[in-house]
Amino acid sequence: MTYRFAIMAILLALSSSTCKKNSNSASTKEHHKNTVTIGVSQEPDSLFMPFKEMMVSEEVARVGTYTLTVFDEHWKLIPWAAKEIPTLANGKLELFQEGGKTKMRTTWEIRDEFFWPDGKPLIADDFVITHEISKDPLQEIPDRTVTEKIEKMESRGANHKTLVVTWREPFAYYHNYRQHEALPRHIIEPIYRAAPDKLKKNEFGQRPALAGAFTIKEWVPGSYIVAVKNPYARGFIKPHLDEIIWKIIPQTNTLESNLVSGTIDAISPVGLDLDQAMQFEKRHGKDFNFFYVPGLVWEHIDFNLDNEILRDKKVRQALAYGANRDGIVKLLFEGRQKMANGTEPEQSPFYNPDIKKYPFDQARANALLDEAGWKRKETGGIRQKNGKPLQLVLMTTAGTKTRERVEQLLQSQWREIGADIEIKNQPAKVFFGDTLRKRKFTHMALYSWVKDPVALSDTLWRCDYIPRKENNFLGQNMPGFCSPRADAILKSASLELDEKKRAKMGQEIESILAEELPALPLFFRLEVSVTKKGLQNWKPTGILQPETWNAHTWRWF
């Protein structure tokens, strides 16, 4: 069955499941009880699971969560599509010797509540095909840190409900919620076999079938996305709502007006920044529920280390000393967000209080630039070296007011130490989908990473995860940072099953990054979202897993 015919069958099933409500011309009040409309300021790059990179893509796709595990709102890892998490204690995790090497095997039993929206059950084969696609070098997969560690993945049992993963070596993060994702094999495999080089651009990425509580019905680019309840969802994931709609509203001021007017019911964490939310709460605090969740969102500026100017560590450190980051945080956020000295906040097991820090110190910044050969011909002028001015381009997502304000403040501060900064922003879809993805930013890129509570960020810092044309833009090491010492630690950490030993390794990575400064930490963001009163069970996490993880429990009262 081709994808086009398969999706038509799915849509017919979805239409028949809701036609009774439509034919009765439900009142606005009744419709409201069965629908939640969310405003987002960005549009997904893709909803095709192996290829997505943006947080908003994660948010939309997770209404049909079919990963084996998830984190709850307390960052506790719990089984989801799996009946239980393999451990040494329950016998589902095994260490064994083969060919003189220690290997690992995990066995997952898949629950019976998960079905694709055409009625086909979620089975182990659906995870196996995703793994096969992820290891295909033809595919532009951003992160293969898990795929590369798997020796084989097998579907077992008469009903294909047992997934057995054999690992080349022990792997500490085997159970993290995104380690194994599923695609409907009966739909995707024929498409993949017919034209593997065209898979990423297939229409499935615009309207994917999901095996959880909801599936995607429609995506009108630049306007909205509609998810409808999966008619075959049962048991604990059977949803209360009929629909979840995302309205794509790039301007954050317009998000506020849409919420006040009732056009939307909630503003996503991919929506308002903290300063805007605080001002909005001062005006409308009694009318809505406001959520400020501490988390692992690390706002920073990547330096492109391929650039001749920024390759010099003294220049990078001078920019750090010349940025009044603490002053910016206090000015914009009234002290509610903390300035970042490293890549990990205090609640992270990898936090290191003893790393090198860069307090605001213009004298030190000027001295470093002098040492690096960037001289001023006149007081207050732009520095030059070999006849070339110290001119740098800073980029971020257009329309994000807080980031634009941060840019303006940094532009002014860096001018004082003799650096001329040009601000050149792009729509989020372009910035994340092409400029960052293919490392096309000339000098500096301002954005955030949402980090994992228990895993070190291999894909952000390893040498072999610098995206290049030669590796089909694999990885998320956007600065182009390469340290043999950091590589060795990251690889050792992924082998270490002892959490305390792994934490010490993470703290050492923090020291290396603080000294080498491939990226300038700015602050750790609170995850901010707003909902109408009456919407129950909205539980943002503050981590990479979005608030839609438990969308099946959402309801109005």
Coordinates of C-alpha atoms in Angstrom, one line a residue:
M1 CA 0.0 0.0 0.0
T2 CA 1.4 3.4 -0.9
Y3 CA 1.6 6.1 1.7
R4 CA -1.0 8.2 -0.2
F5 CA -3.6 5.3 -0.1
A6 CA -2.7 4.5 3.4
I7 CA -3.2 8.0 4.7
M8 CA -6.5 8.2 2.8
A9 CA -7.6 5.1 4.7
I10 CA -6.5 6.6 8.0
L11 CA -8.3 9.9 7.3
L12 CA -11.5 8.1 6.4
A13 CA -11.3 6.3 9.7
L14 CA -10.7 9.5 11.5
S15 CA -13.6 11.3 9.7
S16 CA -16.0 8.5 10.5
S17 CA -15.0 8.6 14.2
T18 CA -16.0 12.3 14.4
C19 CA -18.7 12.7 11.8
K20 CA -21.5 12.3 14.4
K21 CA -20.3 15.3 16.3
N22 CA -20.0 17.3 13.1
S23 CA -23.4 16.3 11.7
N24 CA -25.0 17.5 15.0
S25 CA -23.5 21.0 14.5
A26 CA -22.0 21.1 18.0
S27 CA -22.2 24.4 19.8
T28 CA -19.2 26.5 20.4
K29 CA -19.2 25.5 24.1
E30 CA -19.4 21.8 23.2
H31 CA -16.6 22.2 20.7
H32 CA -14.5 24.0 23.2
K33 CA -14.8 21.1 25.6
N34 CA -13.3 18.7 23.1
T35 CA -10.6 20.9 21.5
V36 CA -7.5 22.7 22.7
T37 CA -5.9 25.3 20.5
I38 CA -2.3 26.2 21.2
G39 CA -0.4 29.2 19.9
V40 CA 3.2 28.7 18.9
S41 CA 5.7 31.2 17.6
Q42 CA 7.6 28.8 15.4
E43 CA 6.7 26.2 12.8
P44 CA 8.1 22.7 12.8
D45 CA 10.9 21.8 10.4
S46 CA 9.5 18.3 10.0
L47 CA 7.2 15.8 11.8
F48 CA 9.1 12.9 10.4
M49 CA 10.7 11.6 13.6
P50 CA 14.2 10.7 12.5
F51 CA 14.7 14.0 10.8
K52 CA 13.2 16.6 13.1
E53 CA 15.4 19.0 15.1
M54 CA 13.2 21.8 16.4
M55 CA 11.5 21.8 19.8
V56 CA 8.2 22.8 18.2
S57 CA 8.4 19.6 16.1
E58 CA 8.9 17.6 19.3
E59 CA 5.9 19.3 20.9
V60 CA 3.5 18.5 18.0
A61 CA 4.7 14.9 17.5
R62 CA 4.6 14.0 21.2
V63 CA 0.8 14.1 21.3
G64 CA 1.1 10.7 19.6
T65 CA 3.9 9.5 21.9
Y66 CA 5.0 6.0 21.1
T67 CA 8.5 5.9 22.6
L68 CA 9.2 3.0 25.0
T69 CA 9.7 5.4 27.9
V70 CA 9.0 9.0 28.8
F71 CA 10.0 11.4 31.6
D72 CA 7.2 12.7 33.8
E73 CA 7.0 16.2 35.1
H74 CA 9.4 15.4 37.9
W75 CA 12.1 14.1 35.4
K76 CA 11.5 10.5 36.5
L77 CA 11.8 8.0 33.6
I78 CA 8.7 5.8 33.4
P79 CA 7.7 3.1 31.0
W80 CA 5.3 4.2 28.2
A81 CA 4.9 1.9 25.1
A82 CA 7.0 -0.6 27.0
K83 CA 5.6 -2.7 29.9
E84 CA 8.7 -2.1 32.0
I85 CA 12.2 -0.7 31.8
P86 CA 14.9 -3.3 31.4
T87 CA 17.3 -3.5 34.4
L88 CA 19.8 -6.0 35.8
A89 CA 17.4 -6.7 38.6
N90 CA 14.4 -7.7 36.4
G91 CA 16.6 -9.7 34.0
K92 CA 15.7 -7.6 31.0
L93 CA 19.2 -6.1 30.8
E94 CA 22.0 -8.5 30.3
L95 CA 25.8 -8.0 30.2
F96 CA 27.6 -10.8 28.3
Q97 CA 31.0 -11.6 26.8
E98 CA 31.5 -12.2 23.1
G99 CA 34.8 -12.3 21.2
G100 CA 36.6 -11.0 24.3
K101 CA 34.3 -7.9 24.5
T102 CA 31.6 -7.0 27.0
K103 CA 28.3 -6.4 25.3
M104 CA 24.8 -5.6 26.4
R105 CA 21.3 -6.8 25.6
T106 CA 18.0 -5.1 26.5
T107 CA 14.6 -6.8 26.0
W108 CA 11.5 -4.7 25.8
E109 CA 7.9 -6.0 25.9
I110 CA 5.5 -3.6 24.0
R111 CA 2.1 -2.8 25.5
D112 CA -1.2 -3.5 23.8
E113 CA -2.7 0.0 24.1
F114 CA -0.8 1.4 21.2
F115 CA -2.2 1.3 17.6
W116 CA -1.5 3.2 14.4
P117 CA -4.6 5.2 13.3
D118 CA -5.4 2.6 10.6
G119 CA -5.9 -0.1 13.4
K120 CA -2.6 -1.8 13.0
P121 CA -0.9 -2.5 16.4
L122 CA 2.4 -1.0 17.4
I123 CA 4.9 -3.8 17.1
A124 CA 8.6 -4.3 17.5
D125 CA 9.0 -4.2 13.7
D126 CA 8.1 -0.5 13.8
F127 CA 11.1 0.2 15.9
V128 CA 13.4 -1.9 13.8
I129 CA 12.5 0.0 10.6
T130 CA 13.3 3.3 12.3
H131 CA 16.7 2.0 13.4
E132 CA 17.4 0.8 9.8
I133 CA 16.6 4.2 8.4
S134 CA 18.6 6.0 11.1
K135 CA 21.8 4.0 10.3
D136 CA 21.4 4.6 6.5
P137 CA 24.3 7.0 5.5
L138 CA 22.0 8.4 2.8
Q139 CA 19.7 9.9 5.4
E140 CA 20.3 13.3 7.0
I141 CA 20.0 12.1 10.5
P142 CA 21.1 14.8 13.0
D143 CA 21.9 12.4 15.9
R144 CA 23.3 8.9 15.5
T145 CA 24.9 8.6 19.0
V146 CA 22.5 5.7 19.8
T147 CA 22.3 4.1 16.4
E148 CA 26.0 3.7 16.2
K149 CA 26.1 1.7 19.5
I150 CA 23.5 -0.9 18.4
E151 CA 24.8 -4.1 16.9
K152 CA 21.4 -5.4 16.0
M153 CA 17.7 -4.8 16.7
E154 CA 15.3 -7.7 16.4
S155 CA 11.5 -8.3 16.5
R156 CA 10.7 -11.5 18.3
G157 CA 7.6 -13.4 19.4
A158 CA 4.6 -14.7 17.6
N159 CA 2.8 -11.4 17.9
H160 CA 6.0 -9.3 17.2
K161 CA 5.6 -7.6 20.6
T162 CA 9.2 -8.3 21.9
L163 CA 12.0 -5.9 20.9
V164 CA 15.5 -7.2 21.5
V165 CA 18.4 -4.7 21.2
T166 CA 22.0 -6.0 21.2
W167 CA 24.5 -3.3 22.0
R168 CA 28.2 -3.4 20.9
E169 CA 29.2 -2.4 24.4
P170 CA 27.5 -1.3 27.6
F171 CA 25.5 1.9 27.1
A172 CA 24.5 4.1 30.0
Y173 CA 21.6 5.8 28.2
Y174 CA 19.9 2.8 26.8
H175 CA 16.6 3.6 28.4
N176 CA 16.2 7.4 27.7
Y177 CA 12.9 8.1 26.2
R178 CA 14.0 9.0 22.7
Q179 CA 16.5 6.2 22.3
H180 CA 14.0 4.1 20.3
E181 CA 11.2 5.6 18.2
A182 CA 8.8 3.9 15.9
L183 CA 7.5 4.4 12.4
P184 CA 4.6 2.4 10.9
R185 CA 6.6 -0.2 9.0
H186 CA 3.6 -1.2 6.9
I187 CA 3.5 2.4 5.5
I188 CA 7.1 3.5 5.6
E189 CA 9.0 0.5 4.3
P190 CA 7.6 0.5 0.8
I191 CA 8.3 4.2 0.5
Y192 CA 11.8 3.7 1.8
R193 CA 12.7 0.8 -0.4
A194 CA 11.4 2.5 -3.5
A195 CA 13.4 5.7 -3.1
P196 CA 15.6 6.0 0.0
D197 CA 17.2 9.2 -1.3
K198 CA 13.8 10.9 -1.3
L199 CA 12.6 9.7 2.1
K200 CA 13.2 13.0 4.0
K201 CA 11.0 15.0 1.6
N202 CA 8.1 12.5 1.5
E203 CA 4.7 13.9 2.5
F204 CA 4.7 11.6 5.5
G205 CA 6.7 14.4 7.3
Q206 CA 3.8 16.8 6.8
R207 CA 1.1 14.4 7.9
P208 CA 2.5 11.5 9.8
A209 CA 0.6 8.6 11.3
L210 CA 1.2 8.4 15.1
A211 CA 0.6 5.5 17.3
G212 CA -0.4 7.2 20.6
A213 CA -3.4 9.1 21.7
F214 CA -3.5 11.5 18.7
T215 CA -2.4 11.5 15.1
I216 CA -1.8 14.3 12.6
K217 CA -4.7 15.1 10.3
E218 CA -3.6 18.3 8.6
W219 CA -0.7 20.8 8.4
V220 CA -1.2 24.0 6.5
P221 CA 2.3 25.6 6.3
G222 CA 2.5 29.0 7.9
S223 CA -1.0 28.7 9.4
Y224 CA -1.9 25.7 11.6
I225 CA -1.5 22.0 12.4
V226 CA -4.4 19.7 13.5
A227 CA -4.0 16.5 15.5
V228 CA -7.1 14.4 16.0
K229 CA -7.7 11.6 18.5
N230 CA -6.6 8.2 17.4
P231 CA -9.8 6.1 17.2
Y232 CA -7.8 3.0 18.1
A233 CA -6.1 4.4 21.2
R234 CA -7.2 2.5 24.3
G235 CA -6.4 1.9 27.9
F236 CA -4.4 4.6 29.7
I237 CA -3.7 6.6 26.6
K238 CA -7.3 7.0 25.4
P239 CA -7.7 10.8 25.1
H240 CA -10.4 13.0 26.6
L241 CA -10.1 15.5 23.7
D242 CA -11.1 15.1 20.1
E243 CA -8.6 17.6 18.6
I244 CA -5.5 19.6 19.4
I245 CA -4.7 22.5 17.1
W246 CA -1.6 24.6 16.8
K247 CA -1.8 28.0 15.4
I248 CA 1.5 29.3 14.0
I249 CA 1.8 32.9 15.2
P250 CA 5.4 34.1 14.8
Q251 CA 4.9 37.5 16.5
T252 CA 4.7 37.0 20.3
N253 CA 2.6 40.1 20.8
T254 CA 0.0 38.6 18.5
L255 CA 0.1 35.4 20.6
E256 CA -1.0 37.4 23.6
S257 CA -3.9 39.1 21.8
N258 CA -5.1 35.8 20.4
L259 CA -5.2 34.3 23.9
V260 CA -7.1 37.3 25.3
S261 CA -9.6 37.2 22.5
G262 CA -10.2 33.5 22.9
T263 CA -8.8 32.5 19.5
I264 CA -6.3 30.2 21.3
D265 CA -6.6 28.4 24.6
A266 CA -2.9 28.3 25.5
I267 CA 0.5 29.6 24.6
S268 CA 3.2 27.0 24.2
P269 CA 6.6 27.0 25.8
V270 CA 7.6 27.7 22.2
G271 CA 5.9 31.0 22.5
L272 CA 6.4 33.8 25.0
D273 CA 9.8 34.6 26.5
L274 CA 10.0 35.2 30.3
D275 CA 10.0 39.0 30.2
Q276 CA 7.0 39.0 28.0
A277 CA 5.2 36.5 30.1
M278 CA 5.9 38.5 33.3
Q279 CA 4.5 41.6 31.7
F280 CA 1.5 39.7 30.4
E281 CA 0.8 38.3 33.9
K282 CA 0.8 41.8 35.4
R283 CA -2.0 42.7 33.0
H284 CA -4.0 39.5 32.9
G285 CA -2.8 37.4 35.9
K286 CA -6.3 36.8 37.2
D287 CA -7.6 35.5 33.8
F288 CA -5.1 32.7 33.0
N289 CA -2.8 30.1 34.5
F290 CA 0.9 30.9 34.2
F291 CA 3.6 28.2 34.3
Y292 CA 7.3 29.1 35.1
V293 CA 9.2 25.8 35.1
P294 CA 12.9 25.6 35.9
G295 CA 14.6 23.3 33.5
L296 CA 17.5 22.4 31.2
V297 CA 17.0 25.1 28.6
W298 CA 20.5 26.6 28.0
E299 CA 20.5 29.9 26.1
H300 CA 23.9 30.6 24.5
I301 CA 25.8 31.9 21.6
D302 CA 27.8 29.4 19.4
F303 CA 31.1 30.7 18.0
N304 CA 31.9 29.3 14.5
L305 CA 35.4 28.0 15.2
D306 CA 36.1 27.6 11.4
N307 CA 36.2 31.4 11.3
E308 CA 39.7 32.8 11.4
I309 CA 38.8 35.5 13.9
L310 CA 36.9 33.3 16.3
R311 CA 39.4 30.4 16.0
D312 CA 41.6 32.4 18.4
K313 CA 40.5 31.5 22.0
K314 CA 41.6 34.9 23.3
V315 CA 39.0 36.6 21.1
R316 CA 36.3 34.3 22.3
Q317 CA 37.3 34.9 25.9
A318 CA 37.5 38.7 25.3
L319 CA 33.9 38.6 24.1
A320 CA 32.9 36.7 27.2
Y321 CA 34.6 39.3 29.5
G322 CA 33.1 42.1 27.4
A323 CA 29.5 40.9 27.8
N324 CA 27.6 42.1 30.9
R325 CA 25.6 38.9 31.0
D326 CA 24.6 39.2 34.6
G327 CA 23.4 42.8 34.0
I328 CA 21.4 41.6 30.9
V329 CA 19.7 38.9 33.0
K330 CA 18.8 41.3 35.8
L331 CA 17.5 43.9 33.4
L332 CA 15.3 41.6 31.3
F333 CA 14.1 39.0 33.8
E334 CA 14.0 40.8 37.2
G335 CA 16.3 38.1 38.6
R336 CA 14.0 35.2 37.9
Q337 CA 16.4 33.6 35.5
K338 CA 20.0 32.8 36.4
M339 CA 23.0 33.7 34.3
A340 CA 24.9 30.7 33.0
N341 CA 28.6 30.2 33.7
G342 CA 28.6 26.7 32.1
T343 CA 26.3 24.5 30.1
E344 CA 24.6 22.8 33.0
P345 CA 22.4 24.4 35.7
E346 CA 22.7 23.7 39.4
Q347 CA 20.1 20.9 39.5
S348 CA 22.0 18.9 36.8
P349 CA 24.2 16.1 38.0
F350 CA 26.9 17.4 35.7
Y351 CA 27.0 20.9 37.3
N352 CA 30.5 22.0 38.2
P353 CA 30.8 25.1 40.5
D354 CA 34.6 25.3 40.0
I355 CA 34.8 26.0 36.3
K356 CA 36.6 29.1 34.8
K357 CA 34.2 32.0 34.9
Y358 CA 34.0 35.2 32.9
P359 CA 32.6 38.1 35.0
F360 CA 32.0 41.4 33.2
D361 CA 35.5 43.0 32.9
Q362 CA 36.2 45.4 30.1
A363 CA 39.8 45.9 31.1
R364 CA 40.5 42.1 30.8
A365 CA 38.6 42.0 27.5
N366 CA 40.6 44.8 26.0
A367 CA 43.9 43.3 27.2
L368 CA 43.0 39.9 25.6
L369 CA 42.2 41.6 22.3
D370 CA 45.4 43.5 22.4
E371 CA 47.3 40.2 22.9
A372 CA 45.5 38.7 20.0
G373 CA 46.7 41.5 17.7
W374 CA 43.5 43.5 17.5
K375 CA 44.5 47.1 18.0
R376 CA 42.7 50.4 18.2
K377 CA 44.0 53.3 16.2
E378 CA 41.9 55.7 18.2
T379 CA 40.0 55.7 21.5
G380 CA 36.5 54.2 21.0
G381 CA 37.2 53.0 17.5
I382 CA 36.8 49.6 15.9
R383 CA 39.8 47.4 16.3
Q384 CA 41.8 46.2 13.4
K385 CA 44.3 43.5 12.6
N386 CA 46.4 43.2 9.4
G387 CA 44.2 46.0 7.9
K388 CA 40.9 44.3 8.6
P389 CA 38.3 45.5 11.1
L390 CA 37.0 43.4 13.9
Q391 CA 33.5 42.9 12.4
L392 CA 31.3 40.0 13.4
V393 CA 27.8 38.9 12.4
L394 CA 25.3 37.8 15.2
M395 CA 22.2 35.8 14.2
T396 CA 19.1 34.4 15.9
T397 CA 15.4 33.8 15.3
A398 CA 13.6 36.8 13.9
G399 CA 10.6 38.0 15.9
T400 CA 11.8 36.6 19.2
K401 CA 11.7 39.8 21.2
T402 CA 13.9 38.7 24.1
R403 CA 16.7 37.4 21.8
E404 CA 16.5 40.5 19.8
R405 CA 16.9 42.6 22.9
V406 CA 19.8 40.5 24.1
E407 CA 21.5 41.0 20.7
Q408 CA 21.1 44.8 20.9
L409 CA 22.6 44.9 24.4
L410 CA 25.5 42.8 23.4
Q411 CA 26.0 44.8 20.2
S412 CA 26.4 47.9 22.4
Q413 CA 28.6 46.3 25.0
W414 CA 31.0 44.7 22.4
R415 CA 31.2 48.0 20.6
E416 CA 32.8 49.4 23.8
I417 CA 35.7 47.0 23.5
G418 CA 36.1 47.7 19.8
A419 CA 34.1 44.9 18.1
D420 CA 31.6 45.9 15.4
I421 CA 28.5 43.6 15.5
E422 CA 26.0 43.3 12.6
I423 CA 22.7 41.7 13.6
K424 CA 21.3 39.5 10.9
N425 CA 18.3 37.4 11.9
Q426 CA 16.2 34.9 10.1
P427 CA 12.8 33.2 10.4
A428 CA 13.1 30.2 12.9
K429 CA 12.4 27.6 10.2
V430 CA 15.3 28.9 8.0
F431 CA 17.6 29.6 10.9
F432 CA 17.3 26.1 12.4
G433 CA 16.5 24.2 9.3
D434 CA 19.3 25.4 7.1
T435 CA 21.6 28.0 8.6
L436 CA 22.4 26.1 11.8
R437 CA 21.9 22.6 10.4
K438 CA 24.5 23.2 7.7
R439 CA 26.7 25.6 9.8
K440 CA 26.1 28.5 7.4
F441 CA 26.4 31.2 10.2
T442 CA 29.6 33.2 9.6
H443 CA 30.4 34.1 13.2
M444 CA 27.9 33.7 16.0
A445 CA 24.5 32.1 16.4
L446 CA 22.2 32.8 19.4
Y447 CA 19.7 30.0 20.4
S448 CA 19.1 27.4 23.0
W449 CA 19.6 23.7 23.6
V450 CA 17.1 21.7 25.7
K451 CA 19.3 19.2 27.5
D452 CA 18.7 15.7 28.8
P453 CA 18.4 15.2 32.6
V454 CA 20.7 12.1 32.7
A455 CA 22.8 12.0 29.5
L456 CA 25.9 13.9 28.5
S457 CA 25.5 15.8 25.2
D458 CA 27.7 13.7 22.9
T459 CA 26.2 15.0 19.8
L460 CA 26.9 18.6 20.8
W461 CA 30.6 18.3 21.5
R462 CA 32.2 15.3 19.9
C463 CA 34.6 15.8 16.9
D464 CA 32.7 13.3 14.7
Y465 CA 29.5 15.2 15.3
I466 CA 30.5 18.4 13.5
P467 CA 27.9 18.7 10.7
R468 CA 29.6 18.6 7.3
K469 CA 28.6 17.8 3.8
E470 CA 31.0 14.9 3.9
N471 CA 29.0 13.3 6.8
N472 CA 25.6 14.3 5.4
F473 CA 25.4 17.0 8.1
L474 CA 25.4 14.5 11.0
G475 CA 25.5 15.8 14.5
Q476 CA 24.7 19.0 16.4
N477 CA 28.3 20.3 17.1
M478 CA 27.5 23.6 15.5
P479 CA 30.6 25.5 16.7
G480 CA 32.9 22.9 15.2
F481 CA 34.6 22.2 18.5
C482 CA 37.1 19.3 18.6
S483 CA 38.9 18.1 21.7
P484 CA 40.5 14.7 21.9
R485 CA 40.2 14.9 25.7
A486 CA 36.5 15.8 25.6
D487 CA 35.9 13.0 23.1
A488 CA 37.5 10.4 25.3
I489 CA 35.5 11.5 28.3
L490 CA 32.2 11.5 26.4
K491 CA 32.8 8.1 25.0
S492 CA 33.8 6.7 28.4
A493 CA 30.7 8.3 30.0
S494 CA 28.4 6.5 27.7
L495 CA 29.9 3.2 28.8
E496 CA 29.6 3.9 32.5
L497 CA 26.5 2.5 34.2
D498 CA 27.4 4.0 37.6
E499 CA 25.6 7.4 37.8
K500 CA 28.1 8.9 40.3
K501 CA 31.1 8.1 38.2
R502 CA 29.3 9.5 35.1
A503 CA 28.5 12.7 37.0
K504 CA 32.2 13.3 37.6
M505 CA 32.9 12.8 33.9
G506 CA 30.3 15.4 33.1
Q507 CA 31.8 17.9 35.5
E508 CA 35.2 17.5 33.8
I509 CA 33.6 18.2 30.4
E510 CA 32.2 21.4 32.0
S511 CA 35.7 22.4 32.9
I512 CA 37.0 21.8 29.4
L513 CA 34.2 23.7 27.7
A514 CA 34.6 26.7 30.1
E515 CA 38.3 27.0 29.3
E516 CA 38.0 26.5 25.5
L517 CA 34.7 28.4 25.2
P518 CA 33.3 27.1 21.9
A519 CA 30.0 28.7 23.0
L520 CA 29.2 31.6 25.3
P521 CA 26.7 30.7 28.0
L522 CA 24.0 33.3 28.6
F523 CA 21.3 32.0 31.0
F524 CA 19.2 29.0 31.9
R525 CA 15.7 29.7 30.8
L526 CA 12.5 29.0 32.7
E527 CA 10.1 27.2 30.5
V528 CA 7.1 29.6 30.3
S529 CA 3.6 28.7 29.1
V530 CA 0.1 30.1 29.7
T531 CA -3.3 28.5 29.6
K532 CA -6.9 29.4 30.0
K533 CA -8.3 28.6 33.4
G534 CA -10.2 25.3 33.2
L535 CA -7.7 23.3 31.2
Q536 CA -6.5 20.4 33.4
N537 CA -3.3 18.4 33.5
W538 CA -1.1 20.8 31.6
K539 CA 2.3 19.6 33.0
P540 CA 5.4 21.2 31.3
T541 CA 8.6 19.5 32.2
G542 CA 11.4 22.1 31.5
I543 CA 13.4 19.5 29.6
L544 CA 13.6 18.2 26.0
Q545 CA 10.3 16.3 26.5
P546 CA 7.5 18.8 25.8
E547 CA 4.3 19.5 27.7
T548 CA 2.3 17.4 25.2
W549 CA 3.8 14.2 26.7
N550 CA 0.5 13.6 28.7
A551 CA -1.9 15.2 26.2
H552 CA -4.2 12.2 26.6
T553 CA -5.0 13.4 30.1
W554 CA -5.9 17.0 29.1
R555 CA -9.5 18.0 29.6
W556 CA -11.7 21.0 30.4
F557 CA -13.7 21.4 33.5

